[in-house]
Amino acid sequence: MLVRSRMTRDVITAPPTMTLAEAVAVTRRHRIRHLPVVQNGRLVGVASDRDLRLAIPPQGSMPEEERQRLLETTRVGDVMVKDVITISPDAPVEEAAALLAEHKIGCLPVLMDGQLVGILSETDVLHAFVELFRANGPSSRIEVRMPDRPGELARVVRLIGIDFKINITGMIVPPLSEGEALAIIHLQTLDPRNLIEALEKLGYQAGWPSLA
Amino acid sequence: MADTALIWDDVLANYSFGDSHPLNPRRLELTVELIREMGLVGDAARPILAPRPATDAELLAVHSPEYVEAVKRLSEPGADEREGLRWGLGTQDTPVVPGMHEAASMVAGATLVAAEAVMTGRVRRAFSPAGGLHHAGRARASGFCIYNDLAVAIRWIQREFGARVLYIDYDAHHGDGVQEIFYEDPEVLTVSFHESGVYLFPGTGFIDELGAGDGYGYAVNVPLDAHTEDDSWREAFTTLIPLLADAFRPDVIVLQNGCDGHVLDPLTHLRATTGLFEDLVRVVCDVADRHCDGRIVATGGGGYAVHEVVPRAWTLVWATLCGTPAPDTIPERFLQKVRRESGVDVPGTLRDPRDAFPPWPRRREVEATNAQTVNSVRRRVLPLLTGWGLAF
């Protein structure tokens, strides 16, 4: 799953000369939280709704006329973040997720050959993850705990697919404690009871709905 | 007018995938036997009607020609199982068995007979316990279901009578097949109460599945937390069903009565008792009386505690549809027989005694989660059905 398949392609951008008043109006109209700032076809910064909000003194903190004047005279280029973290359209979604988490940011402009070709928000990444965790077709979900060594997962999968002839519609193997592995497996069956019994007979811990 | 019809013939027990398969037709035979033994059927007001096979045309109103052809081919003795996989057949859940086309057509026909009897005014309500195969898709067998008898009956009702159908499904598994078939149809409101698809098959039925196109807003899902007990389930059902029915104003209700949400059912994690199913059916009867002269086409569905639960649960469903509260005590002769047959200490009353099962330790969290789900459904669905947010 690559960034290019999850990003928004029609990016709403602003020139650095746009006033704060306009920028606030644009983010509200399009219901977006990030405004990539583009000058001469190049990305020069990003203004988030938080950047815009913090740049404007709250209502009541100064005479309203003066506040309005500030909104009309301050430019996006003055408040934007210039040091922008970006990503390539060919990066996998998990890399985007790691960047968002590491830098505590809400979006990634997507650049190809220096050109802005899209934007990926944290919501886009979340939607992608929701899909990744769901199964491909009607399924039950079980969890299997096994020793973390070569061949164990293969043995489990073999039991499911070859011995029980059950289609695996999704699988996630999140890291667990030292020496142990966990597999969350989606199975195309309404009744995983016999399989669970067989897994336990082989010495695995299996849970449905969940391991304690 | 006779009041309520039971659709049954022993031939319906032919819908079977073998002795070791969880969908055991014995549950149907025992249900009908218990209903008979308790004297709840067979008089002028409560006739038994025989099923007939659904015709090809009736099946094709829902299923694709390629799929029906494949089911027929695979029904022949010596058919190549591998051909079935692309249709969801030849799997653990829905194996290829000789004669399955005939058996599945008869189930679909039984539910059609129920629909005919109700829509022509011959009876007010009808119950087809063999029906309720809600997982079958347009061109896909799934979860023990080959032909979707519910969808076939709903299509028939639409075509013959142009009626608006409210479909209510309280099987522990999401009614994904029926939902999918009518997903873009605003003339059929599908409502499914089920154990959350987070763990349980088919892994769908989340509240954001709302329908599509013209049918946006006409699919409703109420995923209940695993371990939900009677009170929380009843609360969710009695809150939402009247609101949805008032907003939709159906001409007839099609009701799927899967009883696998019972605490003793081996395939799910819900914790209902048999008395809950009686309560749910009564809510549906009230709504039907208010909106559609009482018309309900009811079916069975899931239910895998073959001896301890299904006959008791569906006898309660039947009696409630008839409007005659069933006495609680199960005849001794039936009880002895079923206990001998199963080796299980089958309860002696239709309704599970109060406190028959210990309360779930995390009851408060489960109730809170379900209450939040009900609120979200109200907020998101009712405005779509009523046009504006007035209902909330």
XYZ file of C-alpha atoms in Angstrom:
604
model
C 0.000 0.000 0.000
C 1.760 3.098 -1.283
C 1.304 6.774 -0.475
C 0.174 7.458 -4.063
C -2.907 5.275 -3.630
C -4.035 6.991 -0.425
C -3.093 10.662 -0.920
C -5.377 13.518 -1.938
C -4.361 14.691 -5.404
C -6.263 17.968 -5.738
C -4.307 19.918 -3.162
C -5.626 23.252 -1.923
C -2.542 25.521 -1.698
C -1.770 29.129 -0.837
C 0.841 31.610 -2.066
C 3.046 33.070 0.696
C 1.407 36.438 0.067
C -2.063 35.256 1.046
C -3.395 37.128 4.088
C -4.290 35.318 7.280
C -7.923 36.333 6.850
C -8.033 34.640 3.455
C -6.132 31.589 4.677
C -8.540 31.047 7.561
C -11.451 31.359 5.132
C -9.878 28.817 2.740
C -9.276 26.200 5.456
C -12.852 26.622 6.694
C -14.414 26.464 3.238
C -12.568 23.278 2.278
C -12.652 21.832 5.786
C -8.921 21.211 5.783
C -6.339 21.647 8.489
C -3.186 22.143 6.430
C -2.350 24.613 3.734
C 0.788 23.851 1.696
C 2.379 27.129 0.643
C 3.610 27.202 -2.950
C 5.721 29.828 -4.709
C 6.761 29.553 -8.362
C 5.608 25.955 -8.410
C 7.789 25.025 -5.429
C 6.669 24.042 -1.957
C 8.070 26.630 0.448
C 6.164 25.822 3.619
C 3.034 24.518 5.333
C 0.599 26.537 7.427
C -1.563 24.442 9.745
C -4.780 25.728 11.256
C -2.861 25.793 14.514
C -0.165 28.055 13.007
C -2.882 30.388 11.767
C -4.721 30.381 15.076
C -1.608 31.081 17.153
C -0.603 33.953 14.872
C -3.854 35.778 15.546
C -4.512 37.178 19.011
C -7.816 35.854 20.383
C -10.950 38.024 20.214
C -11.146 40.478 23.089
C -7.420 40.530 23.716
C -6.998 43.740 21.700
C -9.276 46.241 20.043
C -11.202 44.434 17.298
C -10.184 46.977 14.639
C -6.544 46.382 15.344
C -7.095 42.627 15.275
C -8.806 42.860 11.889
C -5.943 44.951 10.571
C -3.480 42.286 11.722
C -5.533 39.598 9.929
C -5.434 41.637 6.724
C -1.759 42.528 6.854
C -0.075 39.384 8.167
C 0.854 36.996 5.366
C 0.856 33.212 5.343
C 4.556 33.359 4.486
C 5.176 35.017 7.865
C 3.570 32.273 9.971
C 4.162 29.094 7.988
C 6.562 26.319 8.974
C 9.418 26.437 6.469
C 11.163 23.251 7.478
C 8.637 20.866 5.937
C 8.757 17.075 6.249
C 7.657 15.580 2.927
C 7.309 12.135 1.412
C 7.523 10.462 -1.980
C 4.418 8.999 -3.647
C 6.211 5.652 -3.868
C 6.855 5.355 -0.129
C 4.765 2.753 1.688
C 2.002 4.000 3.972
C 3.762 2.682 7.068
C 6.705 5.011 6.393
C 4.294 7.930 6.245
C 2.786 6.819 9.545
C 6.222 6.633 11.143
C 7.100 10.155 9.938
C 3.830 11.598 11.240
C 4.380 9.973 14.623
C 8.059 10.822 14.897
C 7.661 14.500 14.024
C 4.259 14.887 15.710
C 2.769 16.436 12.596
C -0.633 16.126 10.958
C 0.163 15.905 7.262
C 2.825 15.152 4.684
C 3.042 17.025 1.390
C 3.851 14.487 -1.337
C 6.666 15.579 -3.643
C 7.805 14.064 -6.924
C 10.790 15.702 -8.668
C 10.323 18.667 -6.368
C 6.718 19.151 -7.524
C 3.787 18.983 -5.120
C 1.650 16.086 -6.379
C -0.510 15.399 -3.364
C -1.026 15.574 0.359
C -1.424 12.769 2.897
C -3.129 13.583 6.180
C -3.090 11.611 9.402
C -6.735 10.782 8.731
C -5.767 9.220 5.381
C -3.205 7.076 7.165
C -5.720 6.084 9.814
C -8.205 5.016 7.139
C -5.487 2.965 5.461
C -4.718 1.236 8.759
C -8.385 0.517 9.420
C -8.464 -1.259 6.050
C -5.251 -3.135 6.749
C -6.671 -4.477 9.976
C -9.888 -5.594 8.325
C -10.225 -8.821 6.392
C -10.682 -9.268 2.709
C -14.138 -10.843 2.716
C -16.373 -12.570 5.281
C -14.175 -13.747 8.163
C -13.706 -14.601 11.814
C -10.719 -13.207 13.716
C -8.516 -15.294 15.976
C -5.242 -14.688 17.797
C -2.425 -17.219 18.050
C 0.557 -16.937 20.370
C 3.654 -18.880 19.380
C 7.390 -19.063 20.060
C 9.289 -16.485 18.019
C 11.437 -18.749 15.872
C 11.610 -19.766 12.230
C 8.949 -22.208 11.102
C 6.334 -21.595 13.799
C 4.194 -19.174 11.811
C 4.614 -21.400 8.766
C 3.343 -24.348 10.785
C 0.290 -22.407 11.919
C -0.475 -21.203 8.421
C 0.009 -24.692 7.034
C -2.445 -26.132 9.524
C -5.030 -23.517 8.597
C -4.628 -23.545 4.850
C -3.577 -27.091 4.019
C -4.985 -29.301 6.769
C -8.176 -27.347 7.439
C -8.508 -25.853 3.926
C -9.549 -22.511 5.387
C -8.762 -19.382 3.399
C -6.728 -16.754 5.259
C -8.254 -13.355 4.492
C -5.872 -11.223 6.509
C -2.966 -11.541 8.894
C -1.075 -9.163 11.144
C 1.951 -10.188 13.168
C 2.584 -7.408 15.684
C 5.738 -7.500 17.807
C 5.266 -9.127 21.194
C 7.569 -9.734 24.128
C 11.005 -11.296 23.736
C 10.894 -14.824 22.369
C 7.158 -14.752 21.623
C 5.169 -13.882 18.543
C 1.493 -13.119 18.116
C -0.500 -13.539 14.930
C -3.893 -11.936 14.410
C -5.467 -14.017 11.687
C -8.668 -13.478 9.734
C -10.225 -16.734 8.558
C -12.901 -17.298 5.986
C -14.989 -19.492 8.249
C -17.925 -19.021 10.546
C -16.715 -21.757 12.880
C -13.034 -21.723 13.963
C -13.585 -24.070 16.933
C -11.986 -27.209 15.502
C -9.020 -25.255 14.203
C -8.467 -23.641 17.596
C -8.554 -27.057 19.220
C -5.986 -28.357 16.740
C -3.736 -25.322 17.333
C -3.878 -25.889 21.070
C -3.052 -29.548 20.565
C 0.119 -28.418 18.787
C 1.000 -26.364 21.844
C -0.045 -22.929 20.618
C -2.227 -20.590 22.602
C -5.226 -19.573 20.538
C -7.862 -17.005 21.397
C -11.311 -16.244 20.034
C -12.330 -13.539 20.577
C -9.050 -12.576 22.199
C -6.132 -13.862 24.236
C -6.253 -12.686 27.823
C -58.429 -15.498 8.176
C -56.084 -17.977 9.723
C -53.717 -16.152 11.950
C -50.223 -17.619 11.709
C -48.767 -20.329 9.472
C -45.824 -22.615 10.114
C -43.995 -23.635 6.961
C -42.682 -27.129 7.367
C -42.139 -30.497 5.784
C -39.566 -33.113 6.747
C -37.923 -32.648 3.348
C -36.486 -29.349 4.653
C -34.105 -31.369 6.835
C -32.282 -32.285 3.604
C -30.459 -28.956 3.761
C -27.472 -30.489 5.505
C -23.708 -30.528 5.066
C -23.107 -33.789 6.905
C -23.065 -35.044 10.459
C -20.023 -33.152 11.671
C -21.207 -29.782 10.322
C -22.482 -27.276 12.911
C -25.650 -26.418 10.951
C -27.542 -29.487 12.078
C -31.084 -29.905 10.660
C -32.006 -31.869 13.770
C -32.625 -28.474 15.389
C -35.483 -27.886 12.947
C -37.086 -31.261 13.515
C -36.897 -30.808 17.280
C -38.351 -27.300 17.030
C -41.379 -28.462 15.079
C -41.751 -31.453 17.377
C -41.772 -29.260 20.474
C -44.266 -26.849 18.933
C -46.536 -29.786 18.106
C -46.055 -31.475 21.458
C -47.098 -28.280 23.234
C -50.261 -28.057 21.127
C -49.288 -24.724 19.618
C -49.988 -25.579 15.970
C -52.378 -27.490 13.728
C -55.735 -25.830 14.396
C -57.596 -23.550 11.976
C -55.840 -20.436 13.258
C -52.385 -22.024 13.124
C -52.027 -24.179 10.008
C -48.916 -25.951 8.780
C -48.210 -25.177 5.113
C -45.965 -27.331 2.949
C -43.012 -25.750 1.142
C -42.353 -25.945 -2.589
C -39.043 -25.499 -4.388
C -38.245 -21.969 -5.532
C -38.311 -21.727 -9.332
C -35.235 -20.742 -11.330
C -36.867 -17.410 -12.130
C -37.409 -16.700 -8.440
C -33.792 -17.553 -7.603
C -32.466 -15.535 -10.542
C -34.260 -12.442 -9.285
C -31.465 -12.367 -6.684
C -28.637 -14.680 -7.752
C -26.531 -14.508 -10.898
C -27.231 -17.093 -13.642
C -23.587 -18.256 -13.526
C -23.844 -18.919 -9.800
C -27.106 -20.857 -9.993
C -25.665 -22.893 -12.881
C -22.568 -23.677 -10.822
C -24.639 -24.774 -7.806
C -26.667 -27.063 -10.078
C -23.562 -28.596 -11.671
C -21.897 -29.119 -8.301
C -25.070 -30.794 -7.000
C -24.528 -33.713 -9.355
C -22.818 -36.746 -7.830
C -19.091 -36.829 -8.544
C -18.827 -33.076 -9.204
C -15.358 -31.522 -9.018
C -15.201 -29.626 -5.727
C -12.411 -27.358 -6.893
C -14.749 -25.664 -9.321
C -16.769 -24.483 -6.343
C -14.120 -22.358 -4.672
C -14.687 -19.288 -6.806
C -18.330 -19.395 -5.700
C -17.539 -19.953 -2.017
C -18.473 -23.634 -2.295
C -16.310 -26.607 -1.351
C -15.087 -24.799 1.766
C -15.218 -25.968 5.381
C -18.313 -23.857 5.961
C -20.215 -24.599 2.789
C -19.011 -27.935 1.410
C -20.168 -29.366 -1.887
C -22.829 -32.001 -1.262
C -24.943 -33.904 -3.784
C -28.451 -32.521 -4.138
C -27.601 -29.187 -2.553
C -29.367 -27.196 -5.294
C -32.621 -29.043 -4.634
C -32.261 -28.711 -0.859
C -31.398 -25.001 -0.989
C -34.215 -24.305 -3.482
C -36.649 -25.950 -1.094
C -35.489 -23.694 1.757
C -35.901 -20.636 -0.456
C -39.308 -21.975 -1.530
C -40.373 -22.425 2.098
C -39.695 -18.770 2.830
C -41.489 -17.856 -0.421
C -44.540 -19.827 0.724
C -44.404 -17.836 3.960
C -44.253 -14.581 1.991
C -47.100 -15.651 -0.331
C -49.328 -16.650 2.573
C -48.785 -13.305 4.283
C -48.956 -11.039 1.218
C -52.119 -12.654 -0.194
C -53.829 -12.240 3.165
C -54.237 -15.959 3.771
C -52.518 -15.488 7.132
C -51.325 -12.509 9.118
C -47.889 -13.915 9.899
C -45.836 -16.916 8.839
C -42.750 -18.649 10.215
C -40.329 -20.628 8.072
C -37.802 -21.992 10.584
C -35.669 -23.610 7.861
C -35.105 -20.192 6.258
C -32.862 -17.337 7.319
C -29.773 -18.081 5.192
C -28.647 -14.470 5.355
C -24.963 -14.824 4.374
C -25.467 -15.943 0.768
C -24.560 -13.227 -1.715
C -25.634 -12.621 -5.286
C -22.930 -14.931 -6.665
C -21.367 -16.380 -3.531
C -22.084 -19.085 -0.993
C -20.908 -18.128 2.474
C -21.276 -19.140 6.105
C -23.486 -22.235 5.579
C -25.742 -20.383 3.119
C -26.190 -21.257 -0.574
C -29.334 -19.412 -1.697
C -30.458 -16.349 0.191
C -34.077 -17.287 0.888
C -34.674 -13.956 2.649
C -33.561 -11.906 -0.339
C -35.496 -14.162 -2.725
C -38.660 -13.609 -0.673
C -38.083 -9.856 -0.381
C -37.562 -9.551 -4.163
C -40.731 -11.535 -4.755
C -42.677 -9.247 -2.408
C -41.284 -6.196 -4.202
C -42.106 -7.475 -7.682
C -45.568 -8.848 -6.953
C -46.796 -6.179 -4.559
C -44.458 -3.187 -4.867
C -44.303 -3.242 -1.083
C -41.762 -1.499 1.156
C -39.967 -4.101 3.216
C -38.439 -3.628 6.653
C -35.897 -6.407 7.167
C -34.939 -7.058 10.792
C -32.176 -9.542 11.647
C -31.126 -10.352 15.221
C -28.930 -13.349 14.399
C -25.600 -13.087 16.261
C -23.844 -12.810 12.900
C -24.209 -9.759 10.675
C -26.806 -10.201 7.916
C -24.229 -9.318 5.276
C -25.798 -11.100 2.291
C -29.186 -9.415 2.614
C -27.536 -6.062 3.287
C -25.320 -6.361 0.223
C -28.142 -7.393 -2.114
C -30.331 -4.408 -1.147
C -27.504 -1.958 -0.375
C -28.603 0.563 -3.010
C -32.353 0.011 -2.667
C -34.327 2.625 -0.686
C -37.429 0.400 -0.756
C -35.822 -2.131 1.588
C -34.568 -1.008 4.978
C -32.187 -3.652 6.331
C -31.564 -3.580 10.073
C -29.101 -6.006 11.644
C -28.380 -6.444 15.356
C -25.380 -8.718 15.833
C -22.194 -9.346 17.748
C -19.560 -6.880 16.615
C -17.624 -7.992 13.584
C -14.361 -7.180 15.291
C -14.001 -10.851 16.242
C -17.001 -12.646 14.831
C -17.793 -13.773 11.312
C -18.412 -12.185 8.842
C -16.383 -9.280 10.221
C -18.736 -6.623 8.854
C -21.837 -4.788 10.053
C -20.205 -1.683 11.471
C -22.305 1.438 11.938
C -20.673 3.242 9.034
C -22.187 0.721 6.600
C -25.219 2.836 5.751
C -26.183 1.869 2.216
C -25.092 3.471 -1.043
C -26.519 5.511 -3.915
C -30.302 5.840 -3.629
C -30.144 3.386 -0.739
C -27.900 5.579 1.401
C -29.402 5.537 4.882
C -31.357 2.335 4.201
C -28.867 -0.075 5.781
C -28.662 0.031 9.561
C -26.172 -1.873 11.678
C -26.127 -2.207 15.438
C -22.973 -4.120 16.373
C -23.262 -5.289 19.974
C -20.236 -5.821 22.142
C -19.144 -9.419 22.636
C -20.694 -10.695 25.932
C -23.825 -8.536 25.629
C -26.612 -9.794 27.918
C -30.415 -9.566 27.752
C -31.026 -6.148 29.276
C -28.551 -4.228 27.176
C -29.636 -5.998 23.976
C -33.340 -5.442 24.725
C -32.687 -1.780 25.469
C -30.905 -1.261 22.135
C -33.621 -3.099 20.210
C -36.610 -1.428 21.855
C -35.005 1.986 21.430
C -34.206 1.689 17.755
C -36.775 -0.587 16.103
C -39.864 1.599 16.724
C -37.956 4.740 15.670
C -36.732 3.122 12.471
C -40.133 1.654 11.648
C -41.888 4.982 12.267
C -39.440 6.720 9.958
C -39.613 4.083 7.210
C -43.310 3.062 7.375
C -43.024 -0.475 5.968
C -45.786 -2.483 4.270
C -44.418 -5.764 5.619
C -41.649 -6.921 7.948
C -39.274 -9.767 7.156
C -37.753 -11.046 10.393
C -34.679 -13.284 10.721
C -34.690 -15.036 14.112
C -31.208 -16.535 14.427
C -30.947 -17.657 18.066
C -27.156 -18.071 18.152
C -26.839 -15.038 20.409
C -27.806 -17.334 23.282
C -25.213 -17.707 26.028
C -25.000 -21.473 25.441
C -24.370 -21.140 21.716
C -20.901 -22.482 20.929
C -20.245 -20.167 17.979
C -20.706 -16.675 19.371
C -19.858 -14.623 22.447
C -23.229 -13.008 23.122
C -25.043 -13.934 26.335
C -28.777 -13.800 25.704
C -31.325 -16.128 27.276
C -34.316 -17.596 25.428
C -36.676 -15.100 27.046
C -34.959 -12.260 25.197
C -35.971 -13.641 21.812
C -39.606 -13.637 22.946
C -39.255 -9.987 23.960
C -37.641 -8.993 20.655
C -40.350 -10.703 18.601
C -43.016 -8.962 20.682
C -41.444 -5.586 19.861
C -41.536 -6.482 16.163
C -45.168 -7.638 16.438
C -46.152 -4.298 17.995
C -44.411 -2.394 15.224
C -46.030 -4.611 12.576
C -49.470 -4.079 14.109
C -48.931 -0.332 14.009
C -47.574 -0.045 10.474
C -48.577 -3.015 8.363
C -51.675 -4.806 9.683
C -49.428 -7.139 11.611
C -47.731 -8.654 8.543
C -44.523 -10.498 9.418
C -42.656 -13.054 7.333
C -40.386 -14.766 9.867
C -37.566 -17.241 9.387
C -35.053 -19.111 11.496
C -31.350 -18.522 11.106
C -28.275 -19.396 13.116
C -28.513 -21.520 16.249
C -25.906 -24.144 17.044
C -26.880 -25.295 20.516
C -29.063 -27.843 18.766
C -30.693 -29.484 21.760
C -30.428 -27.010 24.633
C -31.460 -23.805 22.909
C -32.921 -23.849 19.395
C -36.194 -25.759 20.005
C -36.949 -23.676 23.088
C -36.057 -20.365 21.468
C -38.045 -20.941 18.296
C -41.069 -22.317 20.114
C -41.139 -18.977 21.945
C -40.717 -17.134 18.644
C -43.595 -19.108 17.124
C -45.938 -18.616 20.081
C -45.206 -14.885 20.146
C -45.914 -14.572 16.419
C -49.221 -16.369 17.072
C -49.981 -13.906 19.849
C -50.461 -16.696 22.391
C -47.899 -16.631 25.166
C -46.493 -20.145 25.482
C -46.692 -21.945 28.808
C -43.261 -22.318 30.316
C -43.055 -26.012 31.099
C -41.691 -28.333 28.440
C -43.593 -31.634 28.200
C -41.765 -34.379 30.053
C -41.867 -36.806 27.139
C -40.044 -34.363 24.853
C -37.554 -33.471 27.530
C -36.648 -37.084 28.275
C -36.226 -37.819 24.615
C -33.964 -34.860 23.908
C -31.913 -35.447 27.026
C -31.431 -39.076 26.055
C -30.578 -38.199 22.469
C -28.050 -35.505 23.333
C -26.714 -36.548 26.699
C -27.135 -32.886 27.663
C -29.142 -31.658 30.615
C -31.599 -29.670 28.539
C -33.474 -27.033 30.615
C -37.061 -27.972 31.467
C -38.620 -24.603 30.685
C -38.951 -22.583 27.500
C -37.597 -19.488 29.214
C -34.272 -19.803 30.978
C -34.781 -19.289 34.710
C -33.720 -15.907 36.031
C -30.097 -16.116 37.193
C -29.558 -19.336 35.247
C -26.271 -17.855 34.092
C -23.804 -15.795 36.131
C -23.633 -12.106 35.201
C -20.742 -11.148 32.963
C -18.058 -9.474 35.114
C -17.555 -6.586 32.698
C -21.277 -5.918 32.320
C -20.995 -2.157 32.935
C -18.457 -1.607 30.160
C -20.453 -3.731 27.731
C -23.608 -1.741 28.516
C -21.784 1.559 28.106
C -20.348 0.517 24.743
C -23.760 -0.578 23.472
C -25.444 2.608 24.685
C -22.867 4.617 22.766
C -23.476 2.514 19.649
C -27.233 3.095 19.878
C -26.653 6.841 20.165
C -24.357 6.894 17.157
C -26.886 4.952 15.095
C -29.645 7.386 16.058
C -27.521 10.373 15.229
C -26.341 9.062 11.881
C -29.262 7.082 10.491
C -32.464 8.760 11.606
C -31.714 12.074 9.911
C -31.114 10.176 6.659
C -34.462 8.359 6.932
C -36.529 11.323 8.022
C -34.864 13.782 5.682
C -33.723 16.115 8.441
C -32.279 15.871 11.886
C -35.669 16.277 13.547
C -35.772 12.738 14.865
C -32.818 13.338 17.112
